[in-house]
Coordinates of C-alpha atoms in Angstrom, one line a residue:
Chain A
X1 CA 45.6 -15.0 11.4
X2 CA 44.8 -18.7 11.2
X3 CA 43.8 -20.0 7.8
X4 CA 44.2 -16.6 6.1
X5 CA 46.2 -16.5 2.8
X6 CA 47.5 -13.8 0.6
X7 CA 47.6 -14.3 -3.2
X8 CA 50.5 -12.1 -4.3
X9 CA 50.7 -11.1 -7.9
X10 CA 54.1 -9.8 -8.9
X11 CA 57.4 -10.4 -10.7
X12 CA 58.3 -13.6 -8.8
X13 CA 56.6 -16.4 -7.1
X14 CA 55.9 -20.2 -7.2
X15 CA 53.3 -20.0 -9.9
X16 CA 54.0 -18.4 -13.4
X17 CA 50.9 -16.9 -15.0
X18 CA 50.0 -18.6 -18.3
X19 CA 47.0 -16.4 -18.9
X20 CA 45.0 -13.7 -17.1
X21 CA 41.7 -12.6 -18.6
X22 CA 38.5 -10.9 -17.6
X23 CA 35.3 -13.0 -17.6
X24 CA 33.0 -10.4 -16.2
X25 CA 33.7 -6.8 -15.0
X26 CA 37.1 -5.2 -14.3
X27 CA 40.2 -7.4 -14.9
X28 CA 43.3 -7.4 -12.6
X29 CA 46.6 -5.8 -13.7
X30 CA 48.9 -8.1 -15.6
X31 CA 51.8 -9.5 -13.6
X32 CA 54.2 -12.4 -14.2
X33 CA 53.7 -14.7 -11.2
X34 CA 51.5 -15.5 -8.2
X35 CA 52.6 -16.6 -4.8
X36 CA 50.3 -18.1 -2.2
X37 CA 51.5 -17.1 1.3
X38 CA 50.0 -17.5 4.8
X39 CA 49.2 -13.9 5.9
X40 CA 51.1 -14.4 9.2
X41 CA 54.3 -15.2 7.2
X42 CA 54.0 -12.4 4.7
X43 CA 56.9 -10.0 4.4
X44 CA 55.7 -6.4 4.7
X45 CA 56.9 -4.2 1.9
X46 CA 57.2 -7.0 -0.6
X47 CA 56.7 -5.4 -4.0
X48 CA 53.5 -6.7 -5.7
X49 CA 51.2 -5.7 -8.5
X50 CA 48.3 -6.8 -6.4
X51 CA 47.5 -8.8 -3.3
X52 CA 44.2 -10.6 -2.8
X53 CA 43.5 -12.0 0.7
X54 CA 41.1 -14.9 1.6
X55 CA 40.1 -16.9 4.6
X56 CA 39.4 -20.7 4.7
X57 CA 36.1 -20.9 6.7
X58 CA 33.2 -23.2 7.5
X59 CA 31.0 -24.6 4.7
X60 CA 28.0 -22.5 3.9
X61 CA 25.8 -24.8 1.7
X62 CA 27.0 -28.4 1.7
X63 CA 24.9 -31.0 3.6
X64 CA 26.5 -33.8 5.6
X65 CA 25.8 -36.4 2.8
X66 CA 27.6 -34.2 0.3
X67 CA 30.6 -33.6 2.6
X68 CA 30.9 -37.3 3.1
X69 CA 31.0 -38.0 -0.6
X70 CA 33.4 -35.1 -1.3
X71 CA 35.7 -36.2 1.6
X72 CA 35.9 -39.7 0.2
X73 CA 36.9 -38.6 -3.3
X74 CA 38.8 -35.3 -3.1
X75 CA 42.6 -35.0 -2.7
X76 CA 44.6 -32.3 -1.0
X77 CA 46.5 -29.4 -2.6
X78 CA 50.2 -29.7 -3.3
X79 CA 50.2 -33.0 -5.2
X80 CA 53.6 -33.3 -7.0
X81 CA 52.0 -34.0 -10.4
X82 CA 49.6 -31.1 -10.2
X83 CA 51.7 -28.6 -12.1
X84 CA 48.7 -26.5 -13.3
X85 CA 46.6 -24.2 -11.2
X86 CA 43.8 -21.7 -11.7
X87 CA 43.0 -18.7 -9.5
X88 CA 39.5 -17.5 -10.2
X89 CA 38.4 -14.5 -8.0
X90 CA 34.6 -14.0 -8.0
X91 CA 32.3 -11.3 -6.8
X92 CA 28.5 -11.9 -6.6
X93 CA 25.8 -9.2 -6.8
X94 CA 24.0 -7.5 -3.9
X95 CA 20.9 -9.4 -5.1
X96 CA 22.6 -12.7 -4.2
X97 CA 23.6 -11.6 -0.8
X98 CA 20.2 -10.3 0.0
X99 CA 18.7 -13.7 -0.6
X100 CA 17.7 -15.9 2.3
X101 CA 19.8 -19.0 3.1
X102 CA 17.2 -21.4 1.6
X103 CA 17.0 -19.3 -1.6
X104 CA 20.8 -19.3 -2.0
X105 CA 21.0 -23.0 -1.3
X106 CA 18.2 -23.7 -3.8
X107 CA 20.0 -21.9 -6.6
X108 CA 23.5 -23.1 -5.6
X109 CA 22.7 -26.8 -5.5
X110 CA 19.2 -27.8 -6.4
X111 CA 19.2 -25.6 -9.6
X112 CA 22.9 -25.2 -10.4
X113 CA 24.3 -28.5 -9.0
X114 CA 27.5 -26.7 -8.0
X115 CA 28.7 -29.5 -5.6
X116 CA 27.5 -32.3 -7.8
X117 CA 29.3 -30.9 -10.9
X118 CA 32.5 -30.4 -9.0
X119 CA 32.3 -34.0 -7.7
X120 CA 32.5 -35.4 -11.2
X121 CA 36.0 -33.9 -11.6
X122 CA 37.4 -35.4 -8.4
X123 CA 40.1 -36.4 -7.6
X124 CA 41.7 -35.0 -10.8
X125 CA 41.0 -31.4 -9.9
X126 CA 41.8 -30.4 -6.3
X127 CA 40.0 -27.3 -5.0
X128 CA 40.2 -24.8 -2.1
X129 CA 37.7 -22.0 -1.5
X130 CA 38.8 -18.8 0.3
X131 CA 36.2 -16.4 1.6
X132 CA 36.9 -12.6 1.4
X133 CA 33.6 -10.7 1.3
X134 CA 33.6 -10.0 5.0
X135 CA 37.3 -8.9 4.8
X136 CA 36.4 -5.8 2.8
X137 CA 38.2 -7.3 -0.3
X138 CA 37.3 -6.5 -3.9
X139 CA 36.1 -10.0 -4.5
X140 CA 33.8 -12.3 -2.4
X141 CA 35.7 -15.5 -3.0
X142 CA 39.0 -16.7 -4.3
X143 CA 38.6 -20.1 -5.9
X144 CA 41.7 -22.1 -6.4
X145 CA 42.2 -25.3 -8.4
X146 CA 45.2 -27.6 -8.9
X147 CA 45.5 -30.4 -11.5
X148 CA 48.0 -32.3 -13.7
X149 CA 48.4 -31.4 -17.4
X150 CA 46.3 -34.4 -18.5
X151 CA 43.3 -33.0 -16.6
X152 CA 43.5 -29.6 -18.2
X153 CA 40.7 -30.4 -20.7
X154 CA 38.5 -31.7 -17.9
X155 CA 39.1 -28.5 -16.0
X156 CA 37.9 -26.4 -19.0
X157 CA 34.8 -28.5 -19.1
X158 CA 34.1 -28.0 -15.4
X159 CA 34.5 -24.2 -15.6
X160 CA 32.3 -24.0 -18.7
X161 CA 29.5 -26.0 -17.0
X162 CA 29.6 -23.9 -13.8
X163 CA 29.5 -20.6 -15.8
X164 CA 26.3 -21.8 -17.6
X165 CA 24.4 -22.3 -14.3
X166 CA 21.8 -20.1 -12.8
X167 CA 24.1 -19.4 -9.9
X168 CA 26.5 -17.6 -12.3
X169 CA 23.8 -15.1 -13.2
X170 CA 24.6 -13.6 -9.8
X171 CA 28.3 -13.2 -10.6
X172 CA 29.1 -9.6 -11.4
X173 CA 32.9 -9.8 -11.4
X174 CA 35.2 -12.7 -12.4
X175 CA 38.8 -12.9 -13.4
X176 CA 40.3 -16.1 -14.8
X177 CA 44.0 -16.7 -14.0
X178 CA 45.8 -19.8 -15.3
X179 CA 49.1 -20.8 -13.7
X180 CA 52.0 -23.2 -14.2
X181 CA 54.5 -24.2 -11.6
X182 CA 57.6 -22.1 -12.1
X183 CA 60.4 -24.7 -12.4
Chain R
X1 CA 35.5 -1.2 5.9
X2 CA 31.8 -1.2 5.1
X3 CA 29.5 -2.5 7.9
X4 CA 32.4 -3.2 10.3
X5 CA 32.0 -1.9 13.9
X6 CA 34.3 -1.7 16.9
X7 CA 33.0 -2.2 20.4
X8 CA 35.4 -0.2 22.5
X9 CA 35.5 -0.9 26.3
X10 CA 37.1 1.9 28.3
X11 CA 36.6 4.8 30.6
X12 CA 34.2 6.8 28.4
X13 CA 31.5 6.0 25.9
X14 CA 27.9 6.2 25.0
X15 CA 26.9 3.2 27.1
X16 CA 27.7 2.8 30.8
X17 CA 28.3 -0.8 32.0
X18 CA 25.7 -1.9 34.6
X19 CA 27.2 -5.4 34.8
X20 CA 29.8 -7.6 33.2
X21 CA 30.0 -11.2 34.0
X22 CA 31.3 -14.5 32.6
X23 CA 28.7 -17.0 31.4
X24 CA 31.2 -19.6 30.1
X25 CA 34.9 -19.5 29.7
X26 CA 37.2 -16.5 30.2
X27 CA 35.6 -13.1 31.1
X28 CA 36.6 -9.7 29.7
X29 CA 38.5 -7.2 31.8
X30 CA 36.2 -4.8 33.7
X31 CA 35.8 -1.3 32.2
X32 CA 33.3 1.5 32.8
X33 CA 31.8 2.1 29.4
X34 CA 31.3 0.8 25.9
X35 CA 31.2 2.7 22.7
X36 CA 30.1 1.3 19.3
X37 CA 32.0 2.9 16.5
X38 CA 32.3 2.3 12.7
X39 CA 35.8 1.0 12.2
X40 CA 36.4 3.5 9.5
X41 CA 35.7 6.4 11.9
X42 CA 37.8 5.0 14.8
X43 CA 40.5 7.2 16.2
X44 CA 43.8 5.4 16.4
X45 CA 45.5 5.5 19.7
X46 CA 42.2 5.9 21.6
X47 CA 42.8 4.4 25.1
X48 CA 40.7 1.2 25.6
X49 CA 40.6 -1.7 28.0
X50 CA 39.5 -3.9 25.1
X51 CA 38.2 -3.6 21.5
X52 CA 36.0 -6.2 19.9
X53 CA 35.4 -6.0 16.2
X54 CA 32.5 -7.4 14.2
X55 CA 31.0 -7.3 10.7
X56 CA 27.4 -7.1 9.7
X57 CA 27.1 -9.9 7.0
X58 CA 24.5 -11.9 5.1
X59 CA 22.2 -14.3 6.9
X60 CA 23.5 -17.8 7.5
X61 CA 20.4 -19.8 8.5
X62 CA 17.2 -17.9 8.1
X63 CA 14.8 -18.9 5.3
X64 CA 12.8 -16.4 3.3
X65 CA 9.6 -17.1 5.2
X66 CA 11.4 -16.3 8.5
X67 CA 13.0 -13.2 7.1
X68 CA 9.6 -11.9 6.0
X69 CA 8.1 -12.4 9.4
X70 CA 11.1 -10.9 11.1
X71 CA 11.1 -7.9 8.8
X72 CA 7.5 -7.1 9.5
X73 CA 7.9 -7.2 13.2
X74 CA 11.4 -6.0 14.1
X75 CA 12.5 -2.4 14.7
X76 CA 15.9 -0.7 14.1
X77 CA 18.5 0.1 16.6
X78 CA 18.7 3.6 18.1
X79 CA 15.1 4.0 19.3
X80 CA 14.9 6.9 21.8
X81 CA 13.2 4.9 24.5
X82 CA 15.7 2.0 24.3
X83 CA 18.0 3.1 27.1
X84 CA 19.1 -0.4 27.9
X85 CA 21.4 -2.6 25.9
X86 CA 23.2 -5.9 26.1
X87 CA 26.5 -6.9 24.4
X88 CA 26.9 -10.7 24.6
X89 CA 30.0 -11.9 22.7
X90 CA 29.9 -15.7 21.9
X91 CA 32.4 -18.3 20.7
X92 CA 31.2 -21.7 19.5
X93 CA 33.2 -24.9 19.6
X94 CA 35.3 -26.4 16.8
X95 CA 32.7 -29.2 16.8
X96 CA 30.0 -26.7 15.8
X97 CA 32.1 -25.3 12.9
X98 CA 32.9 -28.8 11.6
X99 CA 29.2 -29.6 11.2
X100 CA 27.6 -29.4 7.7
X101 CA 25.2 -26.6 6.9
X102 CA 22.1 -28.8 7.2
X103 CA 23.3 -30.1 10.6
X104 CA 23.9 -26.6 11.9
X105 CA 20.5 -25.4 10.6
X106 CA 18.8 -28.4 12.2
X107 CA 20.2 -27.6 15.6
X108 CA 19.8 -23.8 15.3
X109 CA 16.2 -23.7 14.3
X110 CA 14.4 -27.1 14.1
X111 CA 15.8 -28.2 17.5
X112 CA 16.6 -24.9 19.3
X113 CA 14.0 -22.6 17.6
X114 CA 16.5 -19.7 17.8
X115 CA 14.7 -17.4 15.3
X116 CA 11.2 -18.4 16.5
X117 CA 12.1 -17.6 20.1
X118 CA 13.7 -14.3 19.2
X119 CA 10.5 -13.4 17.2
X120 CA 8.4 -13.6 20.4
X121 CA 10.3 -10.7 21.8
X122 CA 9.9 -8.4 18.9
X123 CA 9.5 -5.5 18.5
X124 CA 10.4 -4.8 22.2
X125 CA 13.9 -6.1 21.9
X126 CA 15.8 -4.8 18.9
X127 CA 18.8 -7.0 17.8
X128 CA 21.9 -6.8 15.6
X129 CA 24.3 -9.7 14.9
X130 CA 28.0 -9.0 14.1
X131 CA 30.2 -11.8 12.7
X132 CA 33.8 -12.0 13.7
X133 CA 35.1 -15.6 13.5
X134 CA 36.7 -15.0 10.1
X135 CA 38.3 -11.8 11.4
X136 CA 40.7 -13.6 13.7
X137 CA 38.8 -12.2 16.8
X138 CA 38.5 -14.0 20.2
X139 CA 34.8 -14.5 19.7
X140 CA 32.7 -15.8 16.7
X141 CA 29.8 -13.4 17.2
X142 CA 29.0 -10.1 19.0
X143 CA 25.3 -10.2 19.7
X144 CA 23.7 -6.8 20.5
X145 CA 20.3 -6.0 21.9
X146 CA 18.5 -2.7 22.7
X147 CA 15.3 -2.3 24.7
X148 CA 13.3 0.1 27.0
X149 CA 13.4 -0.5 30.8
X150 CA 9.9 -2.0 30.7
X151 CA 11.2 -4.8 28.5
X152 CA 14.1 -5.8 30.8
X153 CA 12.3 -8.7 32.3
X154 CA 11.2 -10.0 28.9
X155 CA 14.9 -9.8 27.8
X156 CA 16.0 -11.9 30.8
X157 CA 13.4 -14.5 29.8
X158 CA 14.7 -14.5 26.2
X159 CA 18.3 -15.0 27.2
X160 CA 17.4 -17.8 29.7
X161 CA 15.4 -19.6 27.0
X162 CA 18.2 -19.4 24.4
X163 CA 20.8 -20.6 26.9
X164 CA 18.8 -23.7 27.6
X165 CA 18.7 -24.8 24.0
X166 CA 20.8 -27.6 22.3
X167 CA 22.5 -24.9 20.2
X168 CA 24.0 -23.5 23.4
X169 CA 25.7 -26.8 24.2
X170 CA 28.2 -25.7 21.4
X171 CA 29.0 -22.3 23.1
X172 CA 32.4 -22.5 24.7
X173 CA 32.9 -18.9 25.6
X174 CA 30.2 -16.3 26.5
X175 CA 30.4 -13.0 28.3
X176 CA 27.2 -11.0 29.4
X177 CA 27.5 -7.3 29.4
X178 CA 24.5 -5.1 30.4
X179 CA 24.5 -1.4 29.5
X180 CA 22.6 1.7 30.2
X181 CA 22.7 4.9 28.1
X182 CA 25.1 7.3 29.8
X183 CA 23.0 10.5 30.2

């Protein structure tokens, strides 16, 4: 399945878990490591504490002008110096999903400045969004970030700012998993 | 999987195929009937010529004012007099999916008047959209319509108008399947 990835929490993997904590709602079971694997390449029967699956998809809110600015400033995943990562699965409320497109956009950007805030932390923090609501998964999104240790404070700041927005009032489940490259 | 449905083309089913024809790109194999089944209730091993799967999801383009007008005028699927149906699977081009949200909305509604045109045919033609691009399916959408025989001409008119829009320039595969209740 093109662009579909599994986040496998278990005893081994490329990323070692530094912390795993609930932000809102039920937390995930504690495991030692996380691996990110294309679903097509996943071994069946691999032992795992949990598996979260997400799909890279088209943008839902960003306007062309925003995509142009983001494209000029953001960097890809997998940079050698980016030895820190965060996996933050998020589920929004039924009230969010019942909103019309213009209402969600208004809250997401005009009120919460989601894209604009993220832009301030580029290129230090690289990001990738995985969609999973329509896959019948327990979360709606898997948000993934990679950064070098010297950007760890900036990343905390980014996360704090987003969590204080109006958009986050619609988040009903969130788990915060911090990772370090297992070397 | 909540809100996920399979459209099963085979030798038996609730809907008898009156016609099945390509509009653009590769057609589907000819079968006699189509059944619409919640995926959770599907029998494994049921013989089928083809199975298309789609997910009812949140709206992607409609604004609140449009949803309000639609909600006041549209009727649900399954009306006793709606003995005709159409299943029109559609796949859009990579160029469409690479557009920003505001560019897609502009083409979809401001230029093509997709919602406004559909509104003119309510409540005669009942509609349901199923998303499948992120499910790894051969189409991006399964569009489904139900109407009584006296609205068949109006439905042809609706389909012709939508196919002449700018939005349809981004459709790279489309199959038109017309159905009648198997009585």
